[in-house]
mmCIF file of C-alpha atoms and ligand atoms in Angstrom:
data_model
loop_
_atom_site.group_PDB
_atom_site.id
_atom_site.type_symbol
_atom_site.label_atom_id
_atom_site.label_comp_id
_atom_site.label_asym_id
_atom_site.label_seq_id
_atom_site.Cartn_x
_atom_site.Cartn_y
_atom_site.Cartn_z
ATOM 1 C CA UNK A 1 0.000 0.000 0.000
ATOM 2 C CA UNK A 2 1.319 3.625 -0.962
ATOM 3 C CA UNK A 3 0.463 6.655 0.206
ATOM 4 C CA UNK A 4 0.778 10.120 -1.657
ATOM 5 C CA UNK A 5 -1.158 12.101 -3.958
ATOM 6 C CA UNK A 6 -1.301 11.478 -7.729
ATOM 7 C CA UNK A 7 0.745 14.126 -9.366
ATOM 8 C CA UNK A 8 -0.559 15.380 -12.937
ATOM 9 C CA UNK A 9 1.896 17.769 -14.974
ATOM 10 C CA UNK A 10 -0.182 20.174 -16.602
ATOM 11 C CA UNK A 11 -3.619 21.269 -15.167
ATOM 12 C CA UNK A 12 -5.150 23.126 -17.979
ATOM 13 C CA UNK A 13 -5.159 20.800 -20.741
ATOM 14 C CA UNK A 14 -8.285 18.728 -21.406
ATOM 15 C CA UNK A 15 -7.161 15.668 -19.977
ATOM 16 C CA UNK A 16 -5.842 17.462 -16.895
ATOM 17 C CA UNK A 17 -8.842 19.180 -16.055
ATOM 18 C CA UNK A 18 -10.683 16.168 -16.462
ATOM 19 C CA UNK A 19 -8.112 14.253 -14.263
ATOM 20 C CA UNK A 20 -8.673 17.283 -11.302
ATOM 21 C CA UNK A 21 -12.544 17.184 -11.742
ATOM 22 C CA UNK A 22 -12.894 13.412 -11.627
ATOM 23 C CA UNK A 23 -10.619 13.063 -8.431
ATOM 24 C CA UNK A 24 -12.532 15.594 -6.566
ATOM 25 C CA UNK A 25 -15.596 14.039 -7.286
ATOM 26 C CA UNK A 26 -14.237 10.658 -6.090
ATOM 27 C CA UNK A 27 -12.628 12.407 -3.371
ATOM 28 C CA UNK A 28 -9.219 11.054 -4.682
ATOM 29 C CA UNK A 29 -5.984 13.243 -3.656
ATOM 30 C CA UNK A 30 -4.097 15.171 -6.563
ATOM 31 C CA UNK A 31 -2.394 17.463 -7.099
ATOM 32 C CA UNK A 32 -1.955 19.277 -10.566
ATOM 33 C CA UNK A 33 0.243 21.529 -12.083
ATOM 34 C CA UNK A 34 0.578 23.752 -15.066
ATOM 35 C CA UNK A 35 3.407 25.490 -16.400
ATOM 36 C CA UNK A 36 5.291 27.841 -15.716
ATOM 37 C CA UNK A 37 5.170 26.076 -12.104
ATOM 38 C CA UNK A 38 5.816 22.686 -13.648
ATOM 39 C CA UNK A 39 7.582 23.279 -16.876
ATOM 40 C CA UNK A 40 8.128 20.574 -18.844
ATOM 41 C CA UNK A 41 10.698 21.927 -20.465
ATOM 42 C CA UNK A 42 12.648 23.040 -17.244
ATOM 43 C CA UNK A 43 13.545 19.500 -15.787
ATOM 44 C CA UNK A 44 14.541 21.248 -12.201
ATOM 45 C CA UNK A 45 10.408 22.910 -11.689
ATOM 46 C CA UNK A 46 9.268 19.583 -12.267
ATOM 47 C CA UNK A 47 12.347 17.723 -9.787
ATOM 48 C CA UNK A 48 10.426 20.741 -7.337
ATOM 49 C CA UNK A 49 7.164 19.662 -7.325
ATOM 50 C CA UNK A 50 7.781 15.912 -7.266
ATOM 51 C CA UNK A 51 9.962 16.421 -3.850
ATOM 52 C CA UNK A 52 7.547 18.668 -2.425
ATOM 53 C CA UNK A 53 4.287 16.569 -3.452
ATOM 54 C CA UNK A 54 5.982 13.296 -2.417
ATOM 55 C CA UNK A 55 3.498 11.351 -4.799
ATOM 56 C CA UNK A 56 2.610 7.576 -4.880
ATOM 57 C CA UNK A 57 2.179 8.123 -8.945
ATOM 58 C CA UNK A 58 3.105 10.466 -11.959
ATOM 59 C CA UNK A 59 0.853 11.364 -14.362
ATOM 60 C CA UNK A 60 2.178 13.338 -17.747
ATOM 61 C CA UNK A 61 -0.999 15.273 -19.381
ATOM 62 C CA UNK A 62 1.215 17.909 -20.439
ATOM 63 C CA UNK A 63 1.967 17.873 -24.393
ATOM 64 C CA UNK A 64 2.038 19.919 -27.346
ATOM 65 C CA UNK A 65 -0.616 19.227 -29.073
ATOM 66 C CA UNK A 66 -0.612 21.519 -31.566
ATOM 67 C CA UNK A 67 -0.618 19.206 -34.788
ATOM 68 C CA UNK A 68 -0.145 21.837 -37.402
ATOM 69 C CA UNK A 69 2.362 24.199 -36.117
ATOM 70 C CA UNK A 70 4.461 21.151 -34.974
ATOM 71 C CA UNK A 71 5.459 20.782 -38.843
ATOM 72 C CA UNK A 72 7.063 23.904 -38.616
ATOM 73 C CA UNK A 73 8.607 24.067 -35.075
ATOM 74 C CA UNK A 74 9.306 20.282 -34.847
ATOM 75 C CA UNK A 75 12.329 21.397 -31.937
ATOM 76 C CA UNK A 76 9.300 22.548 -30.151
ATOM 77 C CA UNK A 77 7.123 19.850 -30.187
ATOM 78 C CA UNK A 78 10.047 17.066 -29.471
ATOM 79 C CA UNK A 79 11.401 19.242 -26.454
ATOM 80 C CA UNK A 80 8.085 18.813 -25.042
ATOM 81 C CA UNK A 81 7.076 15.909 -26.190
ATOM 82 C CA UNK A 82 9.982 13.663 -26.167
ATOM 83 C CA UNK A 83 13.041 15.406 -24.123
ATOM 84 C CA UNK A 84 10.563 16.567 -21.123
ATOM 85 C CA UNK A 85 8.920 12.625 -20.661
ATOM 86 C CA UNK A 86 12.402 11.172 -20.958
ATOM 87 C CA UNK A 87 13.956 13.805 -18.298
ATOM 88 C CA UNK A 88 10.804 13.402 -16.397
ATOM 89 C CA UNK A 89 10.940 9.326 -16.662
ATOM 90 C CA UNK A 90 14.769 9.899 -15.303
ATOM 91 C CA UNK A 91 13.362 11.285 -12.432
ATOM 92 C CA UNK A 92 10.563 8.937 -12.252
ATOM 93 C CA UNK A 93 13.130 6.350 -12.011
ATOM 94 C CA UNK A 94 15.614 7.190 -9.655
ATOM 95 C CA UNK A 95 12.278 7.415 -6.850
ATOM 96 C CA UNK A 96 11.007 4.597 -7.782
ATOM 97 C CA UNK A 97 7.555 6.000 -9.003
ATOM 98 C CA UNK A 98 5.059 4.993 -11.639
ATOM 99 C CA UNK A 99 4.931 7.049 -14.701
ATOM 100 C CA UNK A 100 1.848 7.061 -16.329
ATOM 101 C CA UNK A 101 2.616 8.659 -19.936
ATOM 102 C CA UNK A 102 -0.301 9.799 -22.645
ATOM 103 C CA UNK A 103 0.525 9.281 -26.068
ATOM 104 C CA UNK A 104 -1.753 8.850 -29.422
ATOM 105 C CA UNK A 105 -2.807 6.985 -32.311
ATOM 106 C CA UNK A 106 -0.432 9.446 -34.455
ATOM 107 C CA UNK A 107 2.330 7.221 -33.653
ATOM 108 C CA UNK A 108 0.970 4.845 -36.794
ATOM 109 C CA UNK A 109 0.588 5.026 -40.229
ATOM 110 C CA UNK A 110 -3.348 5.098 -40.177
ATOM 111 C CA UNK A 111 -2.863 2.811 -43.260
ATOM 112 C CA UNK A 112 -4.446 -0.256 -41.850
ATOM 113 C CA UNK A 113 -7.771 -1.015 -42.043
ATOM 114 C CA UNK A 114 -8.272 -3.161 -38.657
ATOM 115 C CA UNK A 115 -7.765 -1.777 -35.433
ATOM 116 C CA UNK A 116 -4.286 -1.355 -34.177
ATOM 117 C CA UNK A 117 -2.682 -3.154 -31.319
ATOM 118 C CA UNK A 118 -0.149 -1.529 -28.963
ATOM 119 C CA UNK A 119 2.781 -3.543 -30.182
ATOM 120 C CA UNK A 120 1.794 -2.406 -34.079
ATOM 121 C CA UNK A 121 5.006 -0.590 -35.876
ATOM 122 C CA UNK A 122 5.335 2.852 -34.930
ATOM 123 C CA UNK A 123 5.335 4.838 -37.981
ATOM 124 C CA UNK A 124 4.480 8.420 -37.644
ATOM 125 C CA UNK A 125 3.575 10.530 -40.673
ATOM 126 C CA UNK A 126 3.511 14.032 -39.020
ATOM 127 C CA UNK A 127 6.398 16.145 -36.537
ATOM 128 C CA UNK A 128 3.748 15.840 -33.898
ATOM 129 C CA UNK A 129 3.177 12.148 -34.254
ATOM 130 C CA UNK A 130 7.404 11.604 -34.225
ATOM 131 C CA UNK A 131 7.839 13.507 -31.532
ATOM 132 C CA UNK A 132 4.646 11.790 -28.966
ATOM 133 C CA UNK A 133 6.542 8.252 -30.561
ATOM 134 C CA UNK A 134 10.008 9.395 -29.374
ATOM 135 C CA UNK A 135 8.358 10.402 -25.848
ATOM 136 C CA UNK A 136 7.056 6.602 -25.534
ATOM 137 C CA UNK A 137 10.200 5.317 -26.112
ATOM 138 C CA UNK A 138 12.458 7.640 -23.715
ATOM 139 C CA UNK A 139 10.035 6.937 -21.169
ATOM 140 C CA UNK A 140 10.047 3.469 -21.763
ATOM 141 C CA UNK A 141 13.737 3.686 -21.950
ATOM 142 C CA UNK A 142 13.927 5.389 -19.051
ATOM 143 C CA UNK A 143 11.865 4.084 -16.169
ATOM 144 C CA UNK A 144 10.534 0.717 -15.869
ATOM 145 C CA UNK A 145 7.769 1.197 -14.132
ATOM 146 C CA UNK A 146 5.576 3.155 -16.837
ATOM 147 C CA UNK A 147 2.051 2.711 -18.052
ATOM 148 C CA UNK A 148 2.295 4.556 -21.507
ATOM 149 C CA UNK A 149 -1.728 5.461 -22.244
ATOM 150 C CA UNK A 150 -2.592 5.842 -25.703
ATOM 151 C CA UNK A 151 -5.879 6.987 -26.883
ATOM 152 C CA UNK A 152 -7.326 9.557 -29.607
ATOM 153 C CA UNK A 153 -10.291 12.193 -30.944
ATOM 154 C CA UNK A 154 -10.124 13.584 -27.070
ATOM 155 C CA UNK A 155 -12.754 16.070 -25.998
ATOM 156 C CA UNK A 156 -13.313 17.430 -22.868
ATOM 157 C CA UNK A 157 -15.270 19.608 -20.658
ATOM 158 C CA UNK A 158 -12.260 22.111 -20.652
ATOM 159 C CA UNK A 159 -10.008 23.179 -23.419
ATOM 160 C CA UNK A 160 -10.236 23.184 -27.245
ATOM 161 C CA UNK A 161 -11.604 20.670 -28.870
ATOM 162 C CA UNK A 162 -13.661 19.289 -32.101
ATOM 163 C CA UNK A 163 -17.079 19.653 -30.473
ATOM 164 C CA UNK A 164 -16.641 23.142 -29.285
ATOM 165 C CA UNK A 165 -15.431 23.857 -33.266
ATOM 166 C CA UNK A 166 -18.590 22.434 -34.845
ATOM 167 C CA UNK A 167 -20.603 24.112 -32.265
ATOM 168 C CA UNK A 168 -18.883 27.278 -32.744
ATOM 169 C CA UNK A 169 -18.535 26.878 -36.558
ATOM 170 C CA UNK A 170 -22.331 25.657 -36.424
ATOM 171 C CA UNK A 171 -23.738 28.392 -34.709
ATOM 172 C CA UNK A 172 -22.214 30.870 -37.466
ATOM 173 C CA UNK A 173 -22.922 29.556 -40.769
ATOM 174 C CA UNK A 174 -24.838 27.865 -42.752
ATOM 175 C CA UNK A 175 -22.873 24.922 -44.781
ATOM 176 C CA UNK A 176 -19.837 23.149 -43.277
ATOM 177 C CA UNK A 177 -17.523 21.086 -45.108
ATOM 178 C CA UNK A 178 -16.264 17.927 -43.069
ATOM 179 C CA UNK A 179 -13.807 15.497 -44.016
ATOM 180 C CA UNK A 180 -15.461 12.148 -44.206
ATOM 181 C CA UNK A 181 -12.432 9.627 -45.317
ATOM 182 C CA UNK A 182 -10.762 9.456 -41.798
ATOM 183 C CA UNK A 183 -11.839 7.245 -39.390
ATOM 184 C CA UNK A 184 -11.256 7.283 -35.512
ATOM 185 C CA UNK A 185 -12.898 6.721 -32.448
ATOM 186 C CA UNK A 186 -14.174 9.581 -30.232
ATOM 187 C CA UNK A 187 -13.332 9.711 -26.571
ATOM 188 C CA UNK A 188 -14.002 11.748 -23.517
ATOM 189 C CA UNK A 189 -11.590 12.848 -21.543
ATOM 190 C CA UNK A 190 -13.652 11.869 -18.439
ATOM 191 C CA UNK A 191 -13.182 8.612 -19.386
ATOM 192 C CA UNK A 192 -9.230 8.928 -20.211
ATOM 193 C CA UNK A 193 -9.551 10.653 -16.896
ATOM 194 C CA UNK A 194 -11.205 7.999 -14.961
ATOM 195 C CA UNK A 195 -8.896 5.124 -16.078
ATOM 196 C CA UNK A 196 -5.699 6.920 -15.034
ATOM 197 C CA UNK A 197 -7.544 6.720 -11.602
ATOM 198 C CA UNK A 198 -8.497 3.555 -11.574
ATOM 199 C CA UNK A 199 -4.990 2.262 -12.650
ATOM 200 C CA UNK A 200 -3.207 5.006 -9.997
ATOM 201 C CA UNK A 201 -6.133 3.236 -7.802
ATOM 202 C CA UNK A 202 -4.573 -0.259 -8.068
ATOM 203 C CA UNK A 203 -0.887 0.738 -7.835
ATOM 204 C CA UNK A 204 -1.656 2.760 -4.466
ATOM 205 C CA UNK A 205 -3.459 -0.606 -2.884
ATOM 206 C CA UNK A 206 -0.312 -2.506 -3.886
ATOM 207 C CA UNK A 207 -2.090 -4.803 -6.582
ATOM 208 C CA UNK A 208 0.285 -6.328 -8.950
ATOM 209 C CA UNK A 209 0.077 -3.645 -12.140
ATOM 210 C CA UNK A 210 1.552 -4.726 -15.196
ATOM 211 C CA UNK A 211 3.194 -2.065 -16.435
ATOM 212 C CA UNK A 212 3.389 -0.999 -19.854
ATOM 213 C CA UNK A 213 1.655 0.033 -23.481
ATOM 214 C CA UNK A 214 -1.980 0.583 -23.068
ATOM 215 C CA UNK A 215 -4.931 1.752 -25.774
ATOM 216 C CA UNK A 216 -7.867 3.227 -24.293
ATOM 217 C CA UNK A 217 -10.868 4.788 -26.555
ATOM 218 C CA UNK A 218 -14.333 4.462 -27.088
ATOM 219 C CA UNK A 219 -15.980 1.693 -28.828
ATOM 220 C CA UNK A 220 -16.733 1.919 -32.181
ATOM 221 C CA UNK A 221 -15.529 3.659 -34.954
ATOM 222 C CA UNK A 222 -16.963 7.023 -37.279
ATOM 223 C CA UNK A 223 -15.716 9.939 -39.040
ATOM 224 C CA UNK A 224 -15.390 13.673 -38.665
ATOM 225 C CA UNK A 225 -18.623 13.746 -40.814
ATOM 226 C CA UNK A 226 -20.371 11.472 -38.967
ATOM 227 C CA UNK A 227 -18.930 12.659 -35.539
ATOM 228 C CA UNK A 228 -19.862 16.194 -36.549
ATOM 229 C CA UNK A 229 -23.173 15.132 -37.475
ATOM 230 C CA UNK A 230 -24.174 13.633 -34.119
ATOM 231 C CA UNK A 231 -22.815 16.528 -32.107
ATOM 232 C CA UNK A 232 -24.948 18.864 -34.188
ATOM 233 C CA UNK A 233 -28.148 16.556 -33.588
ATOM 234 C CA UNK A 234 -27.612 17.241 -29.874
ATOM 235 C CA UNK A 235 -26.765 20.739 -30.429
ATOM 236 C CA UNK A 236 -29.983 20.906 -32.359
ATOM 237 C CA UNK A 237 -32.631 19.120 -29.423
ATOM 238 C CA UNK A 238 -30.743 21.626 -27.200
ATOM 239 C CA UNK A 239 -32.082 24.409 -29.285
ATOM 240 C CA UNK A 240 -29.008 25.257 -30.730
ATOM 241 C CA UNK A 241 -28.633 26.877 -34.377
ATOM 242 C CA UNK A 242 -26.834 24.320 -36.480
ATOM 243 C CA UNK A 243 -25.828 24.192 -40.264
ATOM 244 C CA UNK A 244 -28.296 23.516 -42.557
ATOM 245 C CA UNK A 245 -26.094 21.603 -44.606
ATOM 246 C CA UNK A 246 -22.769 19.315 -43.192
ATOM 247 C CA UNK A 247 -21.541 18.302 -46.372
ATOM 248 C CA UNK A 248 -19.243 15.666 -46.784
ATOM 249 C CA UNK A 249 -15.614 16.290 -48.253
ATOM 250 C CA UNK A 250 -12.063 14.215 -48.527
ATOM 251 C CA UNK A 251 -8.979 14.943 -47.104
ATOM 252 C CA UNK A 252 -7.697 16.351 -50.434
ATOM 253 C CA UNK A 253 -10.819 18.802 -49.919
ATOM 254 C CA UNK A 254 -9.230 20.545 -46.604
ATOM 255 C CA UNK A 255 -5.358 20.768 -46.991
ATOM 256 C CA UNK A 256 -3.360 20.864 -43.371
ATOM 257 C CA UNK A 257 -0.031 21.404 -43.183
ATOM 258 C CA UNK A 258 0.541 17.832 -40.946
ATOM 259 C CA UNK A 259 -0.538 14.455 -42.856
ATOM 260 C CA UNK A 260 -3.079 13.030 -40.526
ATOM 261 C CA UNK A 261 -4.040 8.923 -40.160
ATOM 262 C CA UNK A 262 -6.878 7.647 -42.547
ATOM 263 C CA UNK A 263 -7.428 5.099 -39.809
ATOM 264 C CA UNK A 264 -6.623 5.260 -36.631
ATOM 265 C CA UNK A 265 -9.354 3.020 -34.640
ATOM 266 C CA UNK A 266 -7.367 1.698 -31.427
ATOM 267 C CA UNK A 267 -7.271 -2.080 -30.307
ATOM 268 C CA UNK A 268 -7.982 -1.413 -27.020
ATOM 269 C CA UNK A 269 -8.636 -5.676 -26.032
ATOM 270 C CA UNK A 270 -5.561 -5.619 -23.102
ATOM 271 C CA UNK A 271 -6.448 -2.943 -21.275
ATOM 272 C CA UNK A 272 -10.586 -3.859 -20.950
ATOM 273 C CA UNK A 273 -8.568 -7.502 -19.898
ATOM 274 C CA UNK A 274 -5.722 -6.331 -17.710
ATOM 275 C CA UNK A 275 -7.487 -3.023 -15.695
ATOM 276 C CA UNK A 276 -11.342 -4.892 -16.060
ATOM 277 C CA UNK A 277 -12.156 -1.310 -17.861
ATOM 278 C CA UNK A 278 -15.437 -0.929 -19.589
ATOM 279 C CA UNK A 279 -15.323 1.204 -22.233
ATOM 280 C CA UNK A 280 -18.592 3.388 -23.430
ATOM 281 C CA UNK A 281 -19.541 3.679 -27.312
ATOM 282 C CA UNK A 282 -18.311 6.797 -28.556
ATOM 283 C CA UNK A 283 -21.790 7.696 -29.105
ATOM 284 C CA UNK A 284 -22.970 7.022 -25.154
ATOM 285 C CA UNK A 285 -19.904 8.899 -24.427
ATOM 286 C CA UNK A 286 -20.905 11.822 -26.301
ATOM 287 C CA UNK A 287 -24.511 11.679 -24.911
ATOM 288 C CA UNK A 288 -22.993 12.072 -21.501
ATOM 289 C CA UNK A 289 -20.324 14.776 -22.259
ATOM 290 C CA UNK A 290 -22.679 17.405 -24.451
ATOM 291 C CA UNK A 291 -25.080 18.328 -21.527
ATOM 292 C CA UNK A 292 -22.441 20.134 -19.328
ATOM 293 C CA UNK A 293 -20.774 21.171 -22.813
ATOM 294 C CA UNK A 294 -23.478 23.104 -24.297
ATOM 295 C CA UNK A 295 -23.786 24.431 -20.745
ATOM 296 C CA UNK A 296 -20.515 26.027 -21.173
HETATM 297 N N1 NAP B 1 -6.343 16.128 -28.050
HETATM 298 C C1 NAP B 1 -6.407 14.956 -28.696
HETATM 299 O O1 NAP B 1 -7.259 14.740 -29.581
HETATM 300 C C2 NAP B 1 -5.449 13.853 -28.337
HETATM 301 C C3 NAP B 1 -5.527 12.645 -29.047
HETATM 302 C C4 NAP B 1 -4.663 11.610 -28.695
HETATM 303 C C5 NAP B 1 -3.758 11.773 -27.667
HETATM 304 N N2 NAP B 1 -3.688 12.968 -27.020
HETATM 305 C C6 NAP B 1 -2.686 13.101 -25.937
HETATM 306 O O2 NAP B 1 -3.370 13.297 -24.731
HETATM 307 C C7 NAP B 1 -2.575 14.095 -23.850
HETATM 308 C C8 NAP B 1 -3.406 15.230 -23.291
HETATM 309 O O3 NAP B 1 -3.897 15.970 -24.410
HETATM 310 P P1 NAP B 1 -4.914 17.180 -24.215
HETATM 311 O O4 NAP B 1 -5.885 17.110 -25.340
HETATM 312 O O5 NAP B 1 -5.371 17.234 -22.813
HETATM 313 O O6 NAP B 1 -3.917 18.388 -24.520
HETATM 314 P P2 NAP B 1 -4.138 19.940 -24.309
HETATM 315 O O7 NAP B 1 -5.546 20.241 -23.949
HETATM 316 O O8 NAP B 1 -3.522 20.615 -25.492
HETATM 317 O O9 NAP B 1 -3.232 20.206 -23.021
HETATM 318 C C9 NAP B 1 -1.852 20.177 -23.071
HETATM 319 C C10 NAP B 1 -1.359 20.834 -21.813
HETATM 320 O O10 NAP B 1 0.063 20.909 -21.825
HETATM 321 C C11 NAP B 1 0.406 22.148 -21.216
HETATM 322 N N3 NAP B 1 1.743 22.600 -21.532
HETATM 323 C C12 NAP B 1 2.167 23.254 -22.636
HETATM 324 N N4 NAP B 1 3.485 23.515 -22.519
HETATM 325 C C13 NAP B 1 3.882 23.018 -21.316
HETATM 326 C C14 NAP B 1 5.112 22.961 -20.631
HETATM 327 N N5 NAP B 1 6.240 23.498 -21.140
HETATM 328 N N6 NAP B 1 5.161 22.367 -19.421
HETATM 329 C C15 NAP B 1 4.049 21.838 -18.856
HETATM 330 N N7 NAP B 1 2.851 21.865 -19.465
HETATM 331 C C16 NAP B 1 2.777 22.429 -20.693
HETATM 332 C C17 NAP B 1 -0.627 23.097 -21.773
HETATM 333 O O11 NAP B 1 -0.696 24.271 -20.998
HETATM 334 P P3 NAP B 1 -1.108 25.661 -21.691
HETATM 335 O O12 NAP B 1 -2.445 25.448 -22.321
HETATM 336 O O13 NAP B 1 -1.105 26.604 -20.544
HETATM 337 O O14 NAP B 1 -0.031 25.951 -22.699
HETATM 338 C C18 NAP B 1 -1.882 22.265 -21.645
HETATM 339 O O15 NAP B 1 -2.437 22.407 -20.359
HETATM 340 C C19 NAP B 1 -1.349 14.524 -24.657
HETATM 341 O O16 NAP B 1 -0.288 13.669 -24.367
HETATM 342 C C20 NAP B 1 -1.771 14.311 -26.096
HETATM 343 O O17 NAP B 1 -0.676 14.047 -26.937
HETATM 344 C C21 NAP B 1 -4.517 14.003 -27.308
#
C-alpha cells in the first residue's frame, strides 16, 4: 500500500482538467500543475514539485498538441514531447515512481484497415506524431515502471476541442464542409480521466500492475462527418442553431499542413482484460459529455 497524492503535470489541458474534476468528485488526492510552475521543459520545476508533493504516482498530461504548427517548429514539439517525458521518466526512475505517460494513435501510419494493437510498428507521418513516438520510447527507456496510455479524438469539458469547433462553426454559418475519409474513435476525456484513476487506484493498494503500453478509446468507430453530425443533432434538441447543410468532403478537400491517419481506430482488447475497464460507445460517451458542454 502507498500513500501520496497522484501528481498530474499540466492542469489546464483537457485531460488534466478532467483528471482534477474526476478526483474531486471521487474524493481522490491530486495534485496538478501547469506550467510555468511545472515546466516541462525546465527539468529542475518539475524535480520541485515531485519532492515537495511526495506522490505515490506520476501522471504526464502535459503535451504539445498543436498538430499543425508542430510541422514547422518540430524542436518545439520534441522538447516537449519527447526530451521533457524522458527527463521526467529519469526522475521517475531514480524514486522509484510509476509514470503514467499519454501518447496517441499518431504514432501509426493510419494505413491499416483493422484496429491497431499496442505492439503495431510505430510509424508516424507528421512532426507531432514523431515527436509523442520518441516520448514513448524515452520513457520506456527510461523508467521501468511506466504505463504509456494511448488513446485519440479527445474532448473534454475544458479546453479546445472538435465539439466546441462544430458548435462554434455551427452556430455561425450555414454549410460546413467535413472530411469524411478518416476514421477514428471519439473519446471523452472523463473517461481517459477515470482510467488513469483507476490504474493510480490499483498501484496505491499494492495490486500487482503490469506495467506498460496501453490503448484506451471508445468503442466503435466514425468519421469527422459522422462525428460532426451527431454533435450537431444534440446541439440541435438543445435548441441550438446548427448548419443547414454538413456536407461531406475528402482529405484532399481541406489541406493541413501535418498528414493526418486515414485510420486510426485503437485495439484497445488488453487494457478492458488487464485493468477490467469498460469502455462506453463513442456515441454514449458523447450523450454524456454534451449536456455540461453546451452548458458552457
Ligand atoms: N487532443 C487529442 O485529440 C489527443 C488525441 C490523442 C492523444 N492525445 C494526448 O493526450 C494528452 C493530453 O492531451 P490534451 O488534449 O489534454 O492536450 P491539451 O488540452 O492541449 O493540453 C496540453 C497541456 O500541456 C500544457 N503545456 C504546454 N506547454 C507546457 C510545458 N512546457 N510544461 C508543462 N505543461 C505544458 C498546456 O498548458 P497551456 O495550455 O497553458 O499551454 C496544456 O495544459 C497529450 O499527451 C496528447 O498528446 C490528445
Amino acid at each position: 500500500m502507498t500513500s501520496g497524492p497522484i501528481a498530474v503535470i499540466g492542469a489546464s489541458g483537457q485531460v488534466a482538467s478532467a483528471l482534477v474534476r474526476r478526483a474531486r468528485e471521487s474524493r481522490q488526492a491530486l495534485i496538478a500543475r501547469g506550467h510555468p510552475a511545472a515546466d516541462l521543459t525546465d527539468i529542475t520545476t518539475i524535480g520541485h514539485f515531485i519532492d515537495e508533493v511526495r506522490p505515490s504516482v506520476v501522471v504526464n498530461a502535459a503535451a504539445y498538441t498543436a498538430v499543425d504548427n508542430a510541422e514547422s517548429e518540430p524542436e518545439a514539439a520534441f522538447q516537449l514531447n519527447a526530451e521533457g517525458p524522458g527527463r521526467l521518466a529519469v526522475i521517475c526512475a531514480a524514486l522509484s515512481l510509476p509514470l503514467i505517460h499519454i501518447s496517441t494513435d499518431y504514432v501509426f501510419d493510419g494505413l491499416s484497415d483493422t484496429p491497431y494493437p499496442e505492439d503495431a510498428p510505430l510509424q508516424p507521418m507528421s512532426a507531432y506524431g514523431a515527436s509523442k513516438a520518441a516520448g514513448e520510447m524515452a520513457v520506456s527507456a527510461a523508467c521501468a515502471h511506466h504505463i504509456i496510455l494511448r488513446t485519440a479524438w479527445v474532448y473534454g469539458l475544458e479546453g479546445n476541442n472538435f465539439v466546441k469547433t462544430m458548435l462554434r462553426l455551427g452556430a455561425q454559418r450555414d454549410e460546413l464542409g467535413i472530411v469524411a475519409d478518416q476514421q477514428g474513435s471519439p473519446t471523452f476525456a472523463d473517461d481517459i480521466a477515470d482510467v488513469i484513476l483507476a490504474i493510480s487506484g490499483k498501484i496505491n493498494t499494492g495490486d500487482r500492475v503490469h506495467f506498460g503500453t496501453y490503448h484506451f478509446t471508445s468503442t466503435g468507430a466514425t468519421t469527422w462527418h459522422e462525428f460532426a453530425e451527431t454533435i450537431f443533432s444534440h446541439a440541435k434538441a438543445a435548441g441550438r442553431k446548427t448548419p443547414q447543410t454538413a456536407k461531406a468532403i475528402t482529405t484532399a478537400d481541406y489541406p493541413t499542413p501535418a498528414r493526418r491517419p486515414a485510420y486510426s481506430v485503437l485495439d484497445c482488447d488488453k487494457i478492458e482484460s488487464t485493468f477490467s475497464i469498460a469502455r462506453p460507445t463513442w456515441q454514449d460517451a458523447l450523450s454524456r459529455a454534451m449536456p455540461a458542454i453546451l452548458e458552457r
